[in-house]
Amino acid sequence: MVKHTRRGVRHAVRYAAVGAMVCGGLLVAQTSPGGSAHGAESGGSSQVLDGENAQGGGRTDLGSRLVSELGASRTAGNWVAADGKPVVAVTDADAADEVSRAGARPKRVRYSMDRLKSATETLRSAPRVAGTAWMVDPKSNKVMVLGDSTVSTSDWSRMKDMAAPMGDEVSMRRTTGTFTTKTNGAAPIFTNGSRCSAGFNVTNGQTGFILTAGHCGPPGTPWFQDSSGKTSIGTTVQTNFPGNDFSLVRYDNTKLAQNSILDVGNSQQVKITNAADPTVGQEVFRSGATSGLRSGKVTGLNATVNYPEGSVSGLIQTTVCAEPGDSGGPLFVGNTALGVTSGGSGDCTKGGVTFFQPVTKAMTALGVTIPGTRIGEAGGSADNSAIASGAQTAQDDATSIDGIMERVRAFGPGLWIIGGGVVGFAISLRPRRRRYNGYRAGWG
């Protein structure tokens, strides 16, 4: 009777152990190591979105590659058509044939990118007028000049006179609202009574940083998770504004997660795995602490905006709305980082124009990359002179004791349940002990 009872107990333990391993495996499969872009502590039940269905990828890469191969004297940019087909603006029949053979759609235009960029240089050389912006629009094959509501009649008339000799290359339009840096994305970061938004977590291989907007604060600016300043995040260590609009906030609080996960609201997360430049016509997404997750289209590249604080060039122009509090927040598509929110006009009720600092340029200048990729890969820096000698990559950090423990903690209870199941299963398999000459025989 005792023998049968012990056998039944072993069977029960074995079945329970198998069940624990299965349940633990399901929990681990549903859990991804991560945290928010601003370094919230790891954990939570947020869903990780892989963004596979987002527009972009190979279609936009084809158009960009063709523009690069054919050159700025034979092309005038590229974009994504409404049907998802990459379109390349070309200036001659031979270039059009090459585009068609490559699988993209050519569009013959009058002005090359070289010619259009020359027009933007003329505009840049003139005295700065706050409230104006311009960018090359490949679809219309023109340089679009915008003037917001703060530009006086006399200043606008002066700009028109300057653009007149360029003829059809330049199109001028007034817009409502005011071009401002939207100081005050995915998650809020606070300093001295004001706030910005975290853009992307980045690393130089040794230290973790937040990449955000440059106008948010000068070097030495302290940042906190709360407006009362109780929970420290880190300190701004490098800023470029105006001219560009990016900065690095060094993580001083090492307890905060510093991986590539973005919190975009509604318990949803996006894992960023690389960085790239967008294409005109591409659908993109922006997340901000004030207005949440929003989408829109890229309408121009290499835009120049004359903010009251100074001019910023090389920006991405979009139809994505933004409001005060969204500044510095991430622009992305799928798993790809594209930019951080710089500024614009309008709001998410009436709509407007929003500009973004490209992350590829910022990360190259700062010598940082997305965690999990090596310095010099997509969005990284090929020149690491600014990085301390012997720096390891984020992938190498994952093999350190701290990195391993962070990954174990991030898997949550599932890993511990699996471990308990393995132990229970091993116990249930212990052979029955037998006695020989007064001694018990058996393994263990």
Short mmCIF file of C-alpha atoms in Angstrom, two decimals:
data_model
loop_
_atom_site.label_atom_id
_atom_site.label_comp_id
_atom_site.label_asym_id
_atom_site.label_seq_id
_atom_site.Cartn_x
_atom_site.Cartn_y
_atom_site.Cartn_z
CA MET A 1 0.00 0.00 0.00
CA VAL A 2 2.82 2.40 0.90
CA LYS A 3 4.61 1.42 -2.31
CA HIS A 4 1.54 2.27 -4.43
CA THR A 5 1.08 5.55 -2.56
CA ARG A 6 4.67 6.62 -3.24
CA ARG A 7 4.31 5.73 -6.91
CA GLY A 8 1.13 7.82 -7.13
CA VAL A 9 2.87 10.76 -5.50
CA ARG A 10 5.77 10.51 -7.99
CA HIS A 11 3.34 10.46 -10.92
CA ALA A 12 1.47 13.46 -9.53
CA VAL A 13 4.72 15.39 -9.06
CA ARG A 14 5.80 14.49 -12.59
CA TYR A 15 2.53 15.69 -14.16
CA ALA A 16 2.63 18.88 -12.11
CA ALA A 17 6.24 19.49 -13.16
CA VAL A 18 5.41 19.06 -16.86
CA GLY A 19 2.47 21.42 -16.48
CA ALA A 20 4.69 24.00 -14.77
CA MET A 21 7.26 23.84 -17.57
CA VAL A 22 4.56 24.31 -20.22
CA CYS A 23 2.93 27.25 -18.41
CA GLY A 24 6.30 28.83 -17.70
CA GLY A 25 7.27 28.49 -21.36
CA LEU A 26 4.09 30.26 -22.44
CA LEU A 27 4.77 33.11 -20.01
CA VAL A 28 8.35 33.51 -21.23
CA ALA A 29 7.21 33.48 -24.87
CA GLN A 30 4.81 36.34 -24.15
CA THR A 31 7.39 38.37 -22.22
CA SER A 32 10.10 40.49 -23.83
CA PRO A 33 12.89 42.19 -21.95
CA GLY A 34 12.26 45.91 -22.15
CA GLY A 35 11.38 49.22 -20.63
CA SER A 36 10.19 52.57 -21.80
CA ALA A 37 12.27 55.00 -23.81
CA HIS A 38 12.81 57.24 -20.82
CA GLY A 39 14.16 54.42 -18.71
CA ALA A 40 11.17 53.28 -16.68
CA GLU A 41 11.93 50.22 -14.60
CA SER A 42 11.75 46.92 -16.45
CA GLY A 43 8.62 44.82 -16.38
CA GLY A 44 4.94 45.36 -16.92
CA SER A 45 2.45 43.71 -19.23
CA SER A 46 2.84 45.95 -22.25
CA GLN A 47 2.47 44.36 -25.66
CA VAL A 48 5.54 44.54 -27.90
CA LEU A 49 4.63 45.56 -31.44
CA ASP A 50 7.00 44.50 -34.19
CA GLY A 51 5.59 46.87 -36.80
CA GLU A 52 5.92 44.35 -39.65
CA ASN A 53 2.86 45.77 -41.38
CA ALA A 54 4.09 49.35 -41.32
CA GLN A 55 4.79 50.94 -44.67
CA GLY A 56 8.43 51.15 -45.55
CA GLY A 57 11.22 48.61 -45.81
CA GLY A 58 12.49 47.47 -49.17
CA ARG A 59 10.20 49.67 -51.23
CA THR A 60 11.67 52.89 -49.85
CA ASP A 61 15.19 51.47 -49.90
CA LEU A 62 14.90 50.85 -53.65
CA GLY A 63 14.02 54.45 -54.42
CA SER A 64 16.80 55.81 -52.20
CA ARG A 65 19.32 53.42 -53.73
CA LEU A 66 18.41 54.50 -57.28
CA VAL A 67 18.75 58.17 -56.36
CA SER A 68 22.17 57.47 -54.89
CA GLU A 69 23.32 55.48 -57.94
CA LEU A 70 22.05 57.94 -60.56
CA GLY A 71 23.24 61.04 -58.72
CA ALA A 72 21.79 64.44 -57.82
CA SER A 73 22.34 65.84 -61.33
CA ARG A 74 20.01 63.24 -62.92
CA THR A 75 17.43 62.84 -60.15
CA ALA A 76 15.36 65.08 -57.91
CA GLY A 77 14.40 62.83 -55.01
CA ASN A 78 12.08 59.91 -54.50
CA TRP A 79 8.84 59.09 -52.70
CA VAL A 80 6.29 56.36 -52.11
CA ALA A 81 3.12 56.52 -54.21
CA ALA A 82 -0.34 55.88 -52.77
CA ASP A 83 -0.21 52.30 -54.10
CA GLY A 84 3.09 51.68 -52.31
CA LYS A 85 5.22 51.84 -55.45
CA PRO A 86 8.56 53.69 -55.13
CA VAL A 87 8.75 56.70 -57.46
CA VAL A 88 11.98 58.39 -58.56
CA ALA A 89 12.09 61.86 -60.13
CA VAL A 90 14.51 61.83 -63.09
CA THR A 91 15.70 64.45 -65.55
CA ASP A 92 16.51 62.33 -68.63
CA ALA A 93 15.17 59.35 -70.59
CA ASP A 94 18.14 57.07 -69.86
CA ALA A 95 17.68 57.55 -66.12
CA ALA A 96 13.96 56.80 -66.52
CA ASP A 97 14.78 53.53 -68.26
CA GLU A 98 17.16 52.51 -65.48
CA VAL A 99 14.52 53.23 -62.86
CA SER A 100 11.92 51.16 -64.73
CA ARG A 101 14.28 48.21 -65.12
CA ALA A 102 15.01 48.27 -61.39
CA GLY A 103 11.30 47.93 -60.58
CA ALA A 104 10.47 51.50 -59.57
CA ARG A 105 8.31 54.12 -61.31
CA PRO A 106 10.11 57.05 -63.01
CA LYS A 107 8.70 60.57 -63.24
CA ARG A 108 10.33 63.05 -65.63
CA VAL A 109 10.91 66.46 -64.04
CA ARG A 110 12.46 69.74 -65.10
CA TYR A 111 14.81 70.51 -62.19
CA SER A 112 17.51 68.25 -60.75
CA MET A 113 18.20 67.99 -57.02
CA ASP A 114 21.44 69.91 -57.58
CA ARG A 115 19.42 72.78 -59.05
CA LEU A 116 16.82 72.74 -56.27
CA LYS A 117 19.46 72.61 -53.54
CA SER A 118 21.13 75.64 -55.10
CA ALA A 119 17.85 77.52 -54.61
CA THR A 120 17.75 76.54 -50.92
CA GLU A 121 21.32 77.78 -50.49
CA THR A 122 20.25 81.15 -51.89
CA LEU A 123 17.43 81.30 -49.34
CA ARG A 124 19.79 80.30 -46.54
CA SER A 125 22.27 83.03 -47.43
CA ALA A 126 19.64 85.76 -47.01
CA PRO A 127 18.98 87.48 -43.66
CA ARG A 128 17.03 85.11 -41.42
CA VAL A 129 13.29 85.70 -41.03
CA ALA A 130 11.82 83.96 -37.97
CA GLY A 131 8.62 82.09 -38.80
CA THR A 132 9.72 80.90 -42.24
CA ALA A 133 10.68 77.43 -43.45
CA TRP A 134 11.62 75.78 -46.72
CA MET A 135 12.31 72.33 -48.11
CA VAL A 136 12.61 70.50 -51.41
CA ASP A 137 9.32 68.88 -52.47
CA PRO A 138 10.22 66.11 -54.95
CA LYS A 139 6.59 65.53 -55.96
CA SER A 140 6.07 69.08 -57.22
CA ASN A 141 9.76 69.46 -58.23
CA LYS A 142 9.90 72.75 -56.38
CA VAL A 143 11.36 74.37 -53.29
CA MET A 144 8.39 75.08 -51.01
CA VAL A 145 8.71 78.21 -48.86
CA LEU A 146 6.32 78.61 -45.93
CA GLY A 147 5.64 81.68 -43.83
CA ASP A 148 3.69 81.44 -40.56
CA SER A 149 1.36 83.98 -39.01
CA THR A 150 4.20 85.88 -37.30
CA VAL A 151 5.92 86.90 -40.55
CA SER A 152 5.17 90.52 -41.34
CA THR A 153 3.87 91.65 -44.73
CA SER A 154 7.09 93.51 -45.45
CA ASP A 155 9.31 90.51 -44.59
CA TRP A 156 7.19 88.20 -46.75
CA SER A 157 7.32 90.65 -49.64
CA ARG A 158 11.11 90.82 -49.29
CA MET A 159 11.37 87.02 -49.47
CA LYS A 160 9.17 86.98 -52.56
CA ASP A 161 11.46 89.49 -54.26
CA MET A 162 14.48 87.33 -53.43
CA ALA A 163 12.80 84.19 -54.81
CA ALA A 164 11.48 85.85 -57.98
CA PRO A 165 14.69 85.36 -60.07
CA MET A 166 14.46 81.61 -59.41
CA GLY A 167 11.13 81.43 -61.23
CA ASP A 168 9.15 78.18 -61.10
CA GLU A 169 11.73 76.46 -58.91
CA VAL A 170 10.25 78.14 -55.83
CA SER A 171 6.66 78.11 -54.56
CA MET A 172 5.66 80.38 -51.66
CA ARG A 173 2.74 79.84 -49.30
CA ARG A 174 1.50 81.35 -46.04
CA THR A 175 0.42 79.01 -43.26
CA THR A 176 -1.59 79.41 -40.07
CA GLY A 177 -0.11 78.95 -36.63
CA THR A 178 3.44 79.62 -35.51
CA PHE A 179 6.64 77.66 -36.03
CA THR A 180 7.87 76.97 -32.53
CA THR A 181 10.05 74.46 -30.76
CA LYS A 182 7.49 72.42 -28.87
CA THR A 183 9.38 72.48 -25.59
CA ASN A 184 7.51 71.31 -22.69
CA GLY A 185 7.48 61.71 -26.50
CA ALA A 186 7.06 58.55 -25.81
CA ALA A 187 7.43 59.39 -22.11
CA PRO A 188 7.82 62.74 -20.33
CA ILE A 189 11.07 63.88 -18.74
CA PHE A 190 11.03 66.86 -16.39
CA THR A 191 13.45 69.62 -15.45
CA ASN A 192 13.12 72.89 -13.55
CA GLY A 193 9.34 73.07 -13.89
CA SER A 194 9.23 72.30 -17.63
CA ARG A 195 9.29 69.08 -19.63
CA CYS A 196 10.38 67.44 -22.86
CA SER A 197 10.00 63.91 -24.15
CA ALA A 198 12.42 61.04 -24.41
CA GLY A 199 13.27 60.07 -27.96
CA PHE A 200 15.32 56.86 -28.15
CA ASN A 201 17.64 55.02 -25.82
CA VAL A 202 21.14 54.90 -27.33
CA THR A 203 24.58 53.75 -26.20
CA ASN A 204 28.25 54.34 -26.96
CA GLY A 205 29.02 50.77 -25.88
CA GLN A 206 29.77 51.67 -22.27
CA THR A 207 27.16 54.20 -21.17
CA GLY A 208 23.43 54.52 -21.78
CA PHE A 209 21.86 57.78 -22.98
CA ILE A 210 18.54 59.26 -24.08
CA LEU A 211 18.57 60.91 -27.50
CA THR A 212 16.16 63.85 -27.46
CA ALA A 213 15.76 67.38 -28.85
CA GLY A 214 18.64 69.83 -28.49
CA HIS A 215 16.45 72.78 -27.57
CA CYS A 216 15.23 70.98 -24.43
CA GLY A 217 18.21 72.14 -22.38
CA PRO A 218 21.93 72.95 -22.35
CA PRO A 219 24.64 70.65 -20.98
CA GLY A 220 24.26 70.17 -17.24
CA THR A 221 20.44 70.13 -17.33
CA PRO A 222 19.13 67.56 -14.79
CA TRP A 223 16.18 65.34 -15.77
CA PHE A 224 13.63 63.51 -13.61
CA GLN A 225 10.78 61.03 -14.09
CA ASP A 226 8.39 63.25 -12.14
CA SER A 227 7.67 66.95 -11.99
CA SER A 228 8.55 67.06 -8.28
CA GLY A 229 12.12 65.98 -9.03
CA LYS A 230 12.10 62.95 -6.72
CA THR A 231 13.24 60.27 -9.19
CA SER A 232 16.38 61.17 -11.12
CA ILE A 233 16.95 60.03 -14.70
CA GLY A 234 20.16 61.73 -15.74
CA THR A 235 21.93 64.82 -17.03
CA THR A 236 22.30 66.47 -20.44
CA VAL A 237 25.92 66.03 -21.49
CA GLN A 238 25.91 67.24 -25.10
CA THR A 239 23.64 69.56 -27.11
CA ASN A 240 23.52 70.84 -30.68
CA PHE A 241 20.98 73.66 -31.16
CA PRO A 242 20.39 75.74 -33.23
CA GLY A 243 21.87 74.48 -36.49
CA ASN A 244 20.73 70.99 -35.55
CA ASP A 245 18.29 69.92 -32.84
CA PHE A 246 19.58 66.96 -30.83
CA SER A 247 21.07 66.26 -27.41
CA LEU A 248 22.24 63.40 -25.19
CA VAL A 249 20.97 62.80 -21.67
CA ARG A 250 23.31 60.45 -19.78
CA TYR A 251 21.61 57.93 -17.49
CA ASP A 252 22.79 58.63 -13.93
CA ASN A 253 20.16 56.33 -12.42
CA THR A 254 21.54 52.89 -13.27
CA LYS A 255 18.39 51.15 -11.94
CA LEU A 256 16.44 52.31 -14.99
CA ALA A 257 16.14 50.10 -18.06
CA GLN A 258 18.20 51.38 -20.99
CA ASN A 259 17.10 49.16 -23.87
CA SER A 260 15.47 49.86 -27.22
CA ILE A 261 11.79 49.62 -26.22
CA LEU A 262 9.42 52.56 -26.78
CA ASP A 263 6.22 52.95 -24.77
CA VAL A 264 3.65 54.37 -27.19
CA GLY A 265 0.53 54.30 -25.00
CA ASN A 266 -2.39 51.95 -24.43
CA SER A 267 -0.02 49.33 -22.98
CA GLN A 268 1.70 49.00 -26.33
CA GLN A 269 5.41 48.96 -27.00
CA VAL A 270 7.61 49.09 -30.08
CA LYS A 271 11.04 47.49 -30.15
CA ILE A 272 13.51 49.61 -32.14
CA THR A 273 16.17 47.54 -33.91
CA ASN A 274 17.76 50.01 -36.35
CA ALA A 275 17.77 53.59 -37.64
CA ALA A 276 17.29 54.98 -41.14
CA ASP A 277 16.23 58.02 -43.15
CA PRO A 278 12.59 58.23 -44.31
CA THR A 279 11.24 58.75 -47.81
CA VAL A 280 8.77 61.39 -48.97
CA GLY A 281 5.26 59.91 -49.01
CA GLN A 282 6.09 57.31 -46.38
CA GLU A 283 3.61 56.80 -43.54
CA VAL A 284 5.29 57.41 -40.17
CA PHE A 285 4.36 57.41 -36.50
CA ARG A 286 5.17 59.75 -33.62
CA SER A 287 4.54 59.25 -29.92
CA GLY A 288 4.35 62.05 -27.39
CA ALA A 289 3.48 62.59 -23.75
CA THR A 290 0.86 65.23 -24.60
CA SER A 291 -0.89 63.91 -27.70
CA GLY A 292 0.00 60.20 -27.63
CA LEU A 293 0.54 58.06 -30.72
CA ARG A 294 -0.11 59.86 -34.02
CA SER A 295 0.55 59.10 -37.67
CA GLY A 296 1.02 61.06 -40.87
CA LYS A 297 3.09 61.35 -44.04
CA VAL A 298 6.58 62.60 -44.76
CA THR A 299 6.23 65.61 -47.05
CA GLY A 300 9.82 66.76 -47.35
CA LEU A 301 13.46 66.20 -46.41
CA ASN A 302 16.36 68.57 -45.68
CA ALA A 303 13.93 71.22 -44.48
CA THR A 304 15.14 74.46 -42.90
CA VAL A 305 13.06 76.13 -40.16
CA ASN A 306 13.73 79.59 -38.78
CA TYR A 307 12.61 79.35 -35.16
CA PRO A 308 12.71 82.42 -32.93
CA GLU A 309 15.75 80.84 -31.21
CA GLY A 310 17.62 80.29 -34.49
CA SER A 311 17.66 78.28 -37.71
CA VAL A 312 17.74 74.48 -37.90
CA SER A 313 18.48 72.67 -41.17
CA GLY A 314 18.33 69.11 -42.49
CA LEU A 315 14.95 68.36 -40.89
CA ILE A 316 12.20 65.91 -41.86
CA GLN A 317 8.91 67.65 -42.64
CA THR A 318 5.67 65.76 -41.96
CA THR A 319 1.91 66.06 -41.58
CA VAL A 320 2.05 64.36 -38.15
CA CYS A 321 0.54 66.67 -35.55
CA ALA A 322 2.33 67.57 -32.32
CA GLU A 323 1.70 69.77 -29.29
CA PRO A 324 3.72 71.31 -26.45
CA GLY A 325 5.03 68.43 -24.36
CA ASP A 326 5.76 66.24 -27.40
CA SER A 327 9.13 67.86 -28.12
CA GLY A 328 11.98 65.36 -28.36
CA GLY A 329 9.64 62.39 -28.78
CA PRO A 330 10.34 59.58 -31.27
CA LEU A 331 9.44 59.40 -34.96
CA PHE A 332 9.53 55.84 -36.25
CA VAL A 333 8.11 53.30 -38.69
CA GLY A 334 7.95 49.61 -37.86
CA ASN A 335 11.07 48.83 -35.83
CA THR A 336 13.08 51.68 -37.37
CA ALA A 337 14.01 54.94 -35.63
CA LEU A 338 13.66 57.96 -37.94
CA GLY A 339 13.78 61.18 -35.91
CA VAL A 340 13.08 63.16 -32.75
CA THR A 341 10.45 65.89 -32.59
CA SER A 342 11.87 69.36 -33.17
CA GLY A 343 8.94 71.74 -33.65
CA GLY A 344 6.29 73.00 -36.02
CA SER A 345 2.94 74.71 -36.16
CA GLY A 346 -0.66 73.76 -35.43
CA ASP A 347 -2.00 71.12 -33.05
CA CYS A 348 -3.77 67.76 -33.07
CA THR A 349 -7.22 69.36 -33.39
CA LYS A 350 -6.65 71.49 -36.47
CA GLY A 351 -3.58 69.67 -37.79
CA GLY A 352 -0.36 71.31 -38.83
CA VAL A 353 3.25 70.83 -39.89
CA THR A 354 5.83 69.13 -37.66
CA PHE A 355 9.59 68.86 -38.18
CA PHE A 356 11.94 66.17 -36.90
CA GLN A 357 15.69 65.91 -36.42
CA PRO A 358 16.90 62.82 -38.35
CA VAL A 359 18.38 60.28 -35.92
CA THR A 360 20.97 59.00 -38.42
CA LYS A 361 22.71 62.37 -38.51
CA ALA A 362 22.43 62.84 -34.75
CA MET A 363 23.79 59.40 -33.87
CA THR A 364 26.67 59.70 -36.31
CA ALA A 365 27.64 63.07 -34.84
CA LEU A 366 27.36 61.80 -31.26
CA GLY A 367 29.02 58.40 -31.79
CA VAL A 368 26.10 56.37 -30.43
CA THR A 369 23.82 53.64 -31.72
CA ILE A 370 20.62 51.78 -30.86
CA PRO A 371 21.15 49.22 -28.05
CA GLY A 372 21.69 45.76 -29.51
CA THR A 373 23.45 46.98 -32.67
CA ARG A 374 27.15 47.61 -33.03
CA ILE A 375 28.74 51.00 -33.50
CA GLY A 376 28.93 51.61 -37.24
CA GLU A 377 25.78 49.63 -38.15
CA ALA A 378 22.54 51.26 -39.30
CA GLY A 379 22.29 54.60 -37.62
CA GLY A 380 25.59 54.14 -35.81
CA SER A 381 28.84 55.98 -36.19
CA ALA A 382 31.67 54.69 -38.34
CA ASP A 383 34.02 57.15 -36.68
CA ASN A 384 34.40 56.29 -33.03
CA SER A 385 37.11 58.81 -32.15
CA ALA A 386 34.77 60.42 -29.62
CA ILE A 387 34.20 57.12 -27.86
CA ALA A 388 36.53 55.86 -25.16
CA SER A 389 39.06 53.30 -26.37
CA GLY A 390 38.02 49.69 -25.87
CA ALA A 391 34.29 50.42 -25.57
CA GLN A 392 32.13 47.34 -25.80
CA THR A 393 28.85 47.17 -27.70
CA ALA A 394 25.43 46.72 -26.16
CA GLN A 395 25.47 43.15 -27.40
CA ASP A 396 28.66 42.51 -25.44
CA ASP A 397 27.08 44.08 -22.36
CA ALA A 398 24.36 41.47 -22.53
CA THR A 399 26.95 38.84 -21.53
CA SER A 400 27.97 40.66 -18.36
CA ILE A 401 26.58 39.57 -14.97
CA ASP A 402 24.38 42.68 -14.75
CA GLY A 403 23.16 42.17 -18.29
CA ILE A 404 22.31 38.51 -17.68
CA MET A 405 20.47 39.33 -14.45
CA GLU A 406 18.49 42.08 -16.17
CA ARG A 407 17.41 39.64 -18.85
CA VAL A 408 16.44 37.04 -16.24
CA ARG A 409 14.38 39.61 -14.32
CA ALA A 410 12.74 40.83 -17.52
CA PHE A 411 11.43 37.33 -18.33
CA GLY A 412 9.34 37.59 -15.18
CA PRO A 413 7.87 34.63 -13.26
CA GLY A 414 7.82 32.35 -16.29
CA LEU A 415 11.51 31.53 -15.98
CA TRP A 416 11.18 30.66 -12.29
CA ILE A 417 8.15 28.45 -12.99
CA ILE A 418 10.15 26.57 -15.63
CA GLY A 419 13.00 26.11 -13.13
CA GLY A 420 10.64 24.73 -10.50
CA GLY A 421 9.15 22.38 -13.05
CA VAL A 422 12.57 21.03 -14.04
CA VAL A 423 13.48 20.38 -10.40
CA GLY A 424 10.15 18.67 -9.74
CA PHE A 425 10.49 16.50 -12.84
CA ALA A 426 14.02 15.45 -11.83
CA ILE A 427 12.84 14.48 -8.36
CA SER A 428 9.99 12.39 -9.78
CA LEU A 429 12.51 10.38 -11.83
CA ARG A 430 14.69 9.34 -8.87
CA PRO A 431 14.89 5.55 -8.86
CA ARG A 432 13.37 3.51 -6.04
CA ARG A 433 15.98 2.86 -3.39
CA ARG A 434 16.85 -0.72 -2.51
CA ARG A 435 18.71 -2.17 0.51
CA TYR A 436 21.81 -4.36 0.24
CA ASN A 437 23.49 -5.67 3.37
CA GLY A 438 21.87 -3.03 5.52
CA TYR A 439 22.88 -0.08 3.26
CA ARG A 440 20.56 1.81 0.90
CA ALA A 441 21.61 1.79 -2.74
CA GLY A 442 20.60 4.42 -5.29
CA TRP A 443 21.68 7.56 -7.19
CA GLY A 444 21.74 10.84 -5.41
#
